[in-house]
PDB file of C-alpha atoms in Angstrom:
ATOM      1  CA  MET Y   1       0.000   0.000   0.000  1.00 43.00           C
ATOM      2  CA  LYS Y   2       1.466   3.310  -1.041  1.00 42.00           C
ATOM      3  CA  MET Y   3       1.173   6.056   1.552  1.00 42.00           C
ATOM      4  CA  LYS Y   4       0.218   9.522   0.447  1.00 43.00           C
ATOM      5  CA  ASN Y   5       2.176  12.361   1.980  1.00 42.00           C
ATOM      6  CA  ILE Y   6       1.709  16.075   1.908  1.00 40.00           C
ATOM      7  CA  ALA Y   7       4.623  18.302   1.085  1.00 40.00           C
ATOM      8  CA  LEU Y   8       5.213  20.648   3.974  1.00 38.00           C
ATOM      9  CA  GLU Y   9       8.655  22.068   3.301  1.00 38.00           C
ATOM     10  CA  ASN Y  10       7.696  24.449   0.481  1.00 37.00           C
ATOM     11  CA  ARG Y  11       4.730  26.113   2.160  1.00 39.00           C
ATOM     12  CA  PRO Y  12       5.054  29.724   3.329  1.00 38.00           C
ATOM     13  CA  ARG Y  13       5.157  29.469   7.120  1.00 38.00           C
ATOM     14  CA  GLU Y  14       4.371  33.032   8.136  1.00 38.00           C
ATOM     15  CA  ARG Y  15       0.893  32.832   6.591  1.00 37.00           C
ATOM     16  CA  PHE Y  16      -0.209  30.335   9.254  1.00 39.00           C
ATOM     17  CA  GLU Y  17       0.989  32.232  12.311  1.00 40.00           C
ATOM     18  CA  ARG Y  18      -1.574  33.850  14.618  1.00 41.00           C
ATOM     19  CA  GLN Y  19      -1.284  37.542  15.377  1.00 37.00           C
ATOM     20  CA  GLY Y  20       0.254  38.063  18.831  1.00 37.00           C
ATOM     21  CA  ASP Y  21       0.793  34.316  19.344  1.00 40.00           C
ATOM     22  CA  SER Y  22       3.214  33.399  16.601  1.00 43.00           C
ATOM     23  CA  VAL Y  23       4.665  29.939  16.400  1.00 42.00           C
ATOM     24  CA  LEU Y  24       8.393  29.909  15.941  1.00 42.00           C
ATOM     25  CA  ASN Y  25       9.453  28.866  12.454  1.00 48.00           C
ATOM     26  CA  ASN Y  26      12.227  26.697  13.876  1.00 51.00           C
ATOM     27  CA  ALA Y  27      10.501  23.644  15.396  1.00 51.00           C
ATOM     28  CA  GLU Y  28      13.544  22.831  17.551  1.00 54.00           C
ATOM     29  CA  LEU Y  29      13.035  26.137  19.375  1.00 57.00           C
ATOM     30  CA  LEU Y  30       9.278  25.665  19.800  1.00 66.00           C
ATOM     31  CA  PRO Y  31       8.585  26.311  23.503  1.00 70.00           C
ATOM     32  CA  ALA Y  32       6.955  23.442  25.407  1.00 69.00           C
ATOM     33  CA  ASP Y  33       4.270  25.734  26.838  1.00 74.00           C
ATOM     34  CA  SER Y  34       3.305  26.708  23.290  1.00 76.00           C
ATOM     35  CA  VAL Y  35       2.344  23.066  22.775  1.00 83.00           C
ATOM     36  CA  ILE Y  36       0.902  22.411  26.239  1.00 84.00           C
ATOM     37  CA  LYS Y  37      -1.539  25.321  26.037  1.00 88.00           C
ATOM     38  CA  ARG Y  38      -3.017  23.725  22.906  1.00 90.00           C
ATOM     39  CA  ILE Y  39      -3.854  20.447  24.649  1.00 90.00           C
ATOM     40  CA  HIS Y  40      -7.507  20.364  25.709  1.00 92.00           C
ATOM     41  CA  THR Y  41      -9.562  17.862  27.676  1.00 91.00           C
ATOM     42  CA  ILE Y  42     -12.660  16.852  25.725  1.00 93.00           C
ATOM     43  CA  ARG Y  43     -14.753  13.779  26.561  1.00 94.00           C
ATOM     44  CA  LYS Y  44     -12.308  13.209  29.438  1.00 90.00           C
ATOM     45  CA  ILE Y  45      -9.506  12.713  26.888  1.00 91.00           C
ATOM     46  CA  GLN Y  46      -6.552  14.984  26.251  1.00 91.00           C
ATOM     47  CA  VAL Y  47      -6.630  16.077  22.620  1.00 94.00           C
ATOM     48  CA  MET Y  48      -5.354  18.677  20.197  1.00 93.00           C
ATOM     49  CA  ILE Y  49      -7.571  20.405  17.639  1.00 95.00           C
ATOM     50  CA  ASP Y  50      -6.815  20.138  13.927  1.00 94.00           C
ATOM     51  CA  SER Y  51      -6.333  23.903  13.544  1.00 92.00           C
ATOM     52  CA  ASP Y  52      -3.719  23.969  16.326  1.00 92.00           C
ATOM     53  CA  LEU Y  53      -1.870  21.023  14.812  1.00 92.00           C
ATOM     54  CA  ALA Y  54      -1.971  22.594  11.366  1.00 91.00           C
ATOM     55  CA  GLU Y  55      -0.535  25.806  12.777  1.00 90.00           C
ATOM     56  CA  LEU Y  56       2.274  23.976  14.549  1.00 90.00           C
ATOM     57  CA  TYR Y  57       3.064  21.989  11.389  1.00 88.00           C
ATOM     58  CA  CYS Y  58       2.760  25.186   9.269  1.00 89.00           C
ATOM     59  CA  VAL Y  59       0.196  23.709   6.895  1.00 90.00           C
ATOM     60  CA  PRO Y  60      -3.387  24.731   6.113  1.00 92.00           C
ATOM     61  CA  VAL Y  61      -6.038  22.896   8.145  1.00 92.00           C
ATOM     62  CA  LYS Y  62      -7.605  21.694   4.907  1.00 93.00           C
ATOM     63  CA  ALA Y  63      -4.331  20.067   3.787  1.00 92.00           C
ATOM     64  CA  LEU Y  64      -3.922  18.345   7.152  1.00 93.00           C
ATOM     65  CA  ASN Y  65      -7.476  16.995   7.099  1.00 93.00           C
ATOM     66  CA  GLN Y  66      -7.127  15.855   3.468  1.00 94.00           C
ATOM     67  CA  ALA Y  67      -3.981  13.911   4.350  1.00 93.00           C
ATOM     68  CA  VAL Y  68      -5.864  12.274   7.218  1.00 93.00           C
ATOM     69  CA  LYS Y  69      -8.796  11.374   4.962  1.00 94.00           C
ATOM     70  CA  ARG Y  70      -6.437   9.803   2.423  1.00 93.00           C
ATOM     71  CA  ASN Y  71      -5.048   7.638   5.226  1.00 93.00           C
ATOM     72  CA  LYS Y  72      -8.313   7.037   7.095  1.00 92.00           C
ATOM     73  CA  ASP Y  73      -7.357   3.474   8.086  1.00 92.00           C
ATOM     74  CA  ARG Y  74      -4.619   4.943  10.339  1.00 91.00           C
ATOM     75  CA  PHE Y  75      -7.155   6.976  12.364  1.00 93.00           C
ATOM     76  CA  PRO Y  76      -9.772   4.893  14.187  1.00 93.00           C
ATOM     77  CA  ASP Y  77     -12.337   6.645  16.391  1.00 92.00           C
ATOM     78  CA  ASP Y  78     -10.139   6.421  19.483  1.00 93.00           C
ATOM     79  CA  PHE Y  79      -7.334   8.286  17.635  1.00 94.00           C
ATOM     80  CA  MET Y  80      -9.443  11.072  16.159  1.00 95.00           C
ATOM     81  CA  PHE Y  81     -13.041  12.302  16.367  1.00 95.00           C
ATOM     82  CA  ARG Y  82     -15.096  15.257  15.193  1.00 95.00           C
ATOM     83  CA  LEU Y  83     -16.318  17.605  17.896  1.00 94.00           C
ATOM     84  CA  THR Y  84     -20.050  18.096  18.324  1.00 94.00           C
ATOM     85  CA  LYS Y  85     -21.461  21.588  17.946  1.00 92.00           C
ATOM     86  CA  SER Y  86     -21.829  21.968  21.725  1.00 92.00           C
ATOM     87  CA  GLU Y  87     -18.225  20.772  22.293  1.00 94.00           C
ATOM     88  CA  LYS Y  88     -17.013  23.260  19.692  1.00 93.00           C
ATOM     89  CA  ASN Y  89     -18.966  26.087  21.337  1.00 91.00           C
ATOM     90  CA  GLU Y  90     -17.640  25.167  24.777  1.00 92.00           C
ATOM     91  CA  LEU Y  91     -14.074  25.094  23.457  1.00 91.00           C
ATOM     92  CA  VAL Y  92     -14.482  28.486  21.762  1.00 91.00           C
ATOM     93  CA  THR Y  93     -15.894  29.897  25.008  1.00 90.00           C
ATOM     94  CA  LYS Y  94     -12.922  28.614  27.031  1.00 90.00           C
ATOM     95  CA  CYS Y  95     -10.210  29.533  24.513  1.00 87.00           C
ATOM     96  CA  ASP Y  96     -10.299  33.042  23.086  1.00 85.00           C
ATOM     97  CA  TYR Y  97      -7.673  32.237  20.494  1.00 86.00           C
ATOM     98  CA  LEU Y  98     -10.102  29.756  18.868  1.00 87.00           C
ATOM     99  CA  LYS Y  99     -12.770  32.411  18.240  1.00 84.00           C
ATOM    100  CA  ASN Y 100     -12.465  31.852  14.459  1.00 84.00           C
ATOM    101  CA  LEU Y 101     -13.929  28.366  14.960  1.00 85.00           C
ATOM    102  CA  LYS Y 102     -17.150  29.988  16.159  1.00 84.00           C
ATOM    103  CA  PHE Y 103     -18.052  31.029  12.625  1.00 85.00           C
ATOM    104  CA  SER Y 104     -16.787  27.902  10.891  1.00 86.00           C
ATOM    105  CA  PRO Y 105     -19.560  25.770   9.367  1.00 88.00           C
ATOM    106  CA  ASN Y 106     -17.521  22.618  10.112  1.00 89.00           C
ATOM    107  CA  ASN Y 107     -16.804  21.178  13.504  1.00 93.00           C
ATOM    108  CA  PRO Y 108     -13.075  20.605  14.029  1.00 94.00           C
ATOM    109  CA  TYR Y 109     -11.384  17.250  14.467  1.00 95.00           C
ATOM    110  CA  ALA Y 110      -9.770  16.388  17.782  1.00 95.00           C
ATOM    111  CA  PHE Y 111      -6.681  14.156  17.764  1.00 95.00           C
ATOM    112  CA  THR Y 112      -5.699  12.047  20.761  1.00 93.00           C
ATOM    113  CA  GLU Y 113      -2.066  11.407  21.604  1.00 91.00           C
ATOM    114  CA  GLN Y 114      -2.222   8.219  19.513  1.00 92.00           C
ATOM    115  CA  GLY Y 115      -3.782  10.141  16.617  1.00 93.00           C
ATOM    116  CA  ILE Y 116      -0.982  12.684  16.724  1.00 91.00           C
ATOM    117  CA  ALA Y 117       1.545   9.846  16.705  1.00 89.00           C
ATOM    118  CA  ALA Y 118      -0.263   8.436  13.642  1.00 89.00           C
ATOM    119  CA  LEU Y 119       0.111  11.839  11.969  1.00 88.00           C
ATOM    120  CA  SER Y 120       3.861  11.344  12.077  1.00 81.00           C
ATOM    121  CA  GLY Y 121       3.393   8.488   9.609  1.00 82.00           C
ATOM    122  CA  ILE Y 122       1.776  10.711   7.001  1.00 87.00           C
ATOM    123  CA  LEU Y 123       3.512  14.060   7.555  1.00 83.00           C
ATOM    124  CA  LYS Y 124       7.095  13.630   6.418  1.00 77.00           C
ATOM    125  CA  SER Y 125       8.698  17.072   6.662  1.00 81.00           C
ATOM    126  CA  LYS Y 126      11.537  17.738   9.085  1.00 82.00           C
ATOM    127  CA  ARG Y 127       9.360  20.316  10.849  1.00 82.00           C
ATOM    128  CA  ALA Y 128       6.495  17.833  11.253  1.00 82.00           C
ATOM    129  CA  ILE Y 129       8.868  15.284  12.768  1.00 82.00           C
ATOM    130  CA  ASN Y 130      10.307  17.845  15.216  1.00 84.00           C
ATOM    131  CA  VAL Y 131       6.871  19.209  16.133  1.00 87.00           C
ATOM    132  CA  ASN Y 132       5.583  15.667  16.750  1.00 84.00           C
ATOM    133  CA  ILE Y 133       8.488  15.005  19.106  1.00 86.00           C
ATOM    134  CA  LYS Y 134       7.644  18.213  21.011  1.00 87.00           C
ATOM    135  CA  ILE Y 135       3.965  17.241  21.188  1.00 88.00           C
ATOM    136  CA  MET Y 136       4.737  13.721  22.457  1.00 86.00           C
ATOM    137  CA  ARG Y 137       7.028  15.199  25.130  1.00 87.00           C
ATOM    138  CA  ALA Y 138       4.267  17.635  26.157  1.00 87.00           C
ATOM    139  CA  PHE Y 139       1.780  14.776  26.593  1.00 86.00           C
ATOM    140  CA  VAL Y 140       4.328  12.808  28.650  1.00 86.00           C
ATOM    141  CA  SER Y 141       5.052  15.894  30.756  1.00 85.00           C
ATOM    142  CA  MET Y 142       1.352  16.400  31.451  1.00 83.00           C
ATOM    143  CA  ARG Y 143       0.915  12.726  32.417  1.00 82.00           C
ATOM    144  CA  LYS Y 144       3.874  12.972  34.816  1.00 85.00           C
ATOM    145  CA  PHE Y 145       2.427  16.132  36.370  1.00 82.00           C
ATOM    146  CA  ILE Y 146      -0.955  14.498  36.877  1.00 79.00           C
ATOM    147  CA  SER Y 147       0.508  11.316  38.355  1.00 80.00           C
ATOM    148  CA  LYS Y 148       2.848  13.250  40.680  1.00 82.00           C
ATOM    149  CA  ASN Y 149      -0.026  15.392  41.889  1.00 80.00           C
ATOM    150  CA  ALA Y 150      -2.744  12.725  41.978  1.00 78.00           C
ATOM    151  CA  GLU Y 151      -2.626  12.523  45.788  1.00 82.00           C
ATOM    152  CA  ILE Y 152      -2.921  16.299  46.086  1.00 85.00           C
ATOM    153  CA  PHE Y 153      -5.889  16.295  43.701  1.00 81.00           C
ATOM    154  CA  TYR Y 154      -7.514  13.499  45.742  1.00 82.00           C
ATOM    155  CA  ARG Y 155      -6.966  15.345  49.026  1.00 86.00           C
ATOM    156  CA  LEU Y 156      -8.279  18.581  47.549  1.00 86.00           C
ATOM    157  CA  ASP Y 157     -11.362  16.750  46.324  1.00 85.00           C
ATOM    158  CA  SER Y 158     -12.002  15.237  49.774  1.00 87.00           C
ATOM    159  CA  VAL Y 159     -11.555  18.637  51.476  1.00 88.00           C
ATOM    160  CA  GLU Y 160     -14.011  20.114  48.978  1.00 90.00           C
ATOM    161  CA  LYS Y 161     -16.566  17.373  49.742  1.00 88.00           C
ATOM    162  CA  ARG Y 162     -16.209  17.918  53.500  1.00 89.00           C
ATOM    163  CA  GLN Y 163     -16.683  21.659  53.029  1.00 90.00           C
ATOM    164  CA  ILE Y 164     -19.850  21.095  51.010  1.00 90.00           C
ATOM    165  CA  GLU Y 165     -21.181  18.724  53.697  1.00 88.00           C
ATOM    166  CA  PHE Y 166     -20.371  21.327  56.363  1.00 86.00           C
ATOM    167  CA  GLU Y 167     -22.124  24.066  54.368  1.00 87.00           C
ATOM    168  CA  ILE Y 168     -25.235  21.910  53.998  1.00 88.00           C
ATOM    169  CA  LYS Y 169     -25.237  21.140  57.733  1.00 86.00           C
ATOM    170  CA  THR Y 170     -24.740  24.831  58.562  1.00 88.00           C
ATOM    171  CA  ASP Y 171     -27.578  25.854  56.218  1.00 83.00           C
ATOM    172  CA  LYS Y 172     -29.921  23.368  57.916  1.00 85.00           C
ATOM    173  CA  ASN Y 173     -28.961  24.702  61.344  1.00 83.00           C
ATOM    174  CA  PHE Y 174     -29.632  28.289  60.231  1.00 82.00           C
ATOM    175  CA  GLU Y 175     -33.021  27.245  58.824  1.00 85.00           C
ATOM    176  CA  LYS Y 176     -33.942  25.654  62.154  1.00 84.00           C
ATOM    177  CA  MET Y 177     -32.799  28.766  64.006  1.00 83.00           C
ATOM    178  CA  PHE Y 178     -34.760  31.153  61.767  1.00 82.00           C
ATOM    179  CA  ASP Y 179     -37.845  28.914  61.935  1.00 82.00           C
ATOM    180  CA  ALA Y 180     -37.621  28.971  65.735  1.00 81.00           C
ATOM    181  CA  MET Y 181     -37.347  32.762  65.753  1.00 82.00           C
ATOM    182  CA  GLU Y 182     -40.448  33.303  63.589  1.00 81.00           C
ATOM    183  CA  PRO Y 183     -43.550  34.124  65.645  1.00 76.00           C
ATOM    184  CA  GLY Y 184     -46.473  31.727  65.297  1.00 68.00           C
ATOM    185  CA  LYS Y 185     -44.399  28.709  64.253  1.00 61.00           C
ATOM    186  CA  PRO Y 186     -44.132  25.774  66.618  1.00 59.00           C
ATOM    187  CA  LYS Y 187     -40.656  25.182  68.038  1.00 56.00           C
ATOM    188  CA  GLN Y 188     -38.952  21.932  67.121  1.00 55.00           C
TER     189      GLN Y 188
END
């Protein structure tokens, strides 16, 4: 089976940079936080949106999605999925830099870590290879952070639950007190 690739090297890079948030043209110098801030949690899965990936790879979104469609067998549903309209709207609300998606008639694709790894098989430019390495490192870094802080997250969650229980108990006590203070109501 012959794989179809898209040529990335000869595309003008500056055209795909966002105003005020430009991606460095040299992928080796791409800051890790530039990648990490583009990782979103949707359907309880960490993903990257096709427009963010296209920007990092310096290709048009349409070219990226066409390459994926030509190699559809590499992208099962657990590697890539299309956002629903409500997911797209929620993402646009959370991320100001994605405001252009709001007016797009198409819902974007979301790529999981495995889907991004599969992209490395169809995008052959040196930049795409370097960007993919940065993205994989960002996902690993996020997993390490979550695992290192899992106990803190658990403890924070339990403190939050206890506080909610305390607030409910306090509210009930205040209700009893105010009911007792009202004239004409029997005391309990």
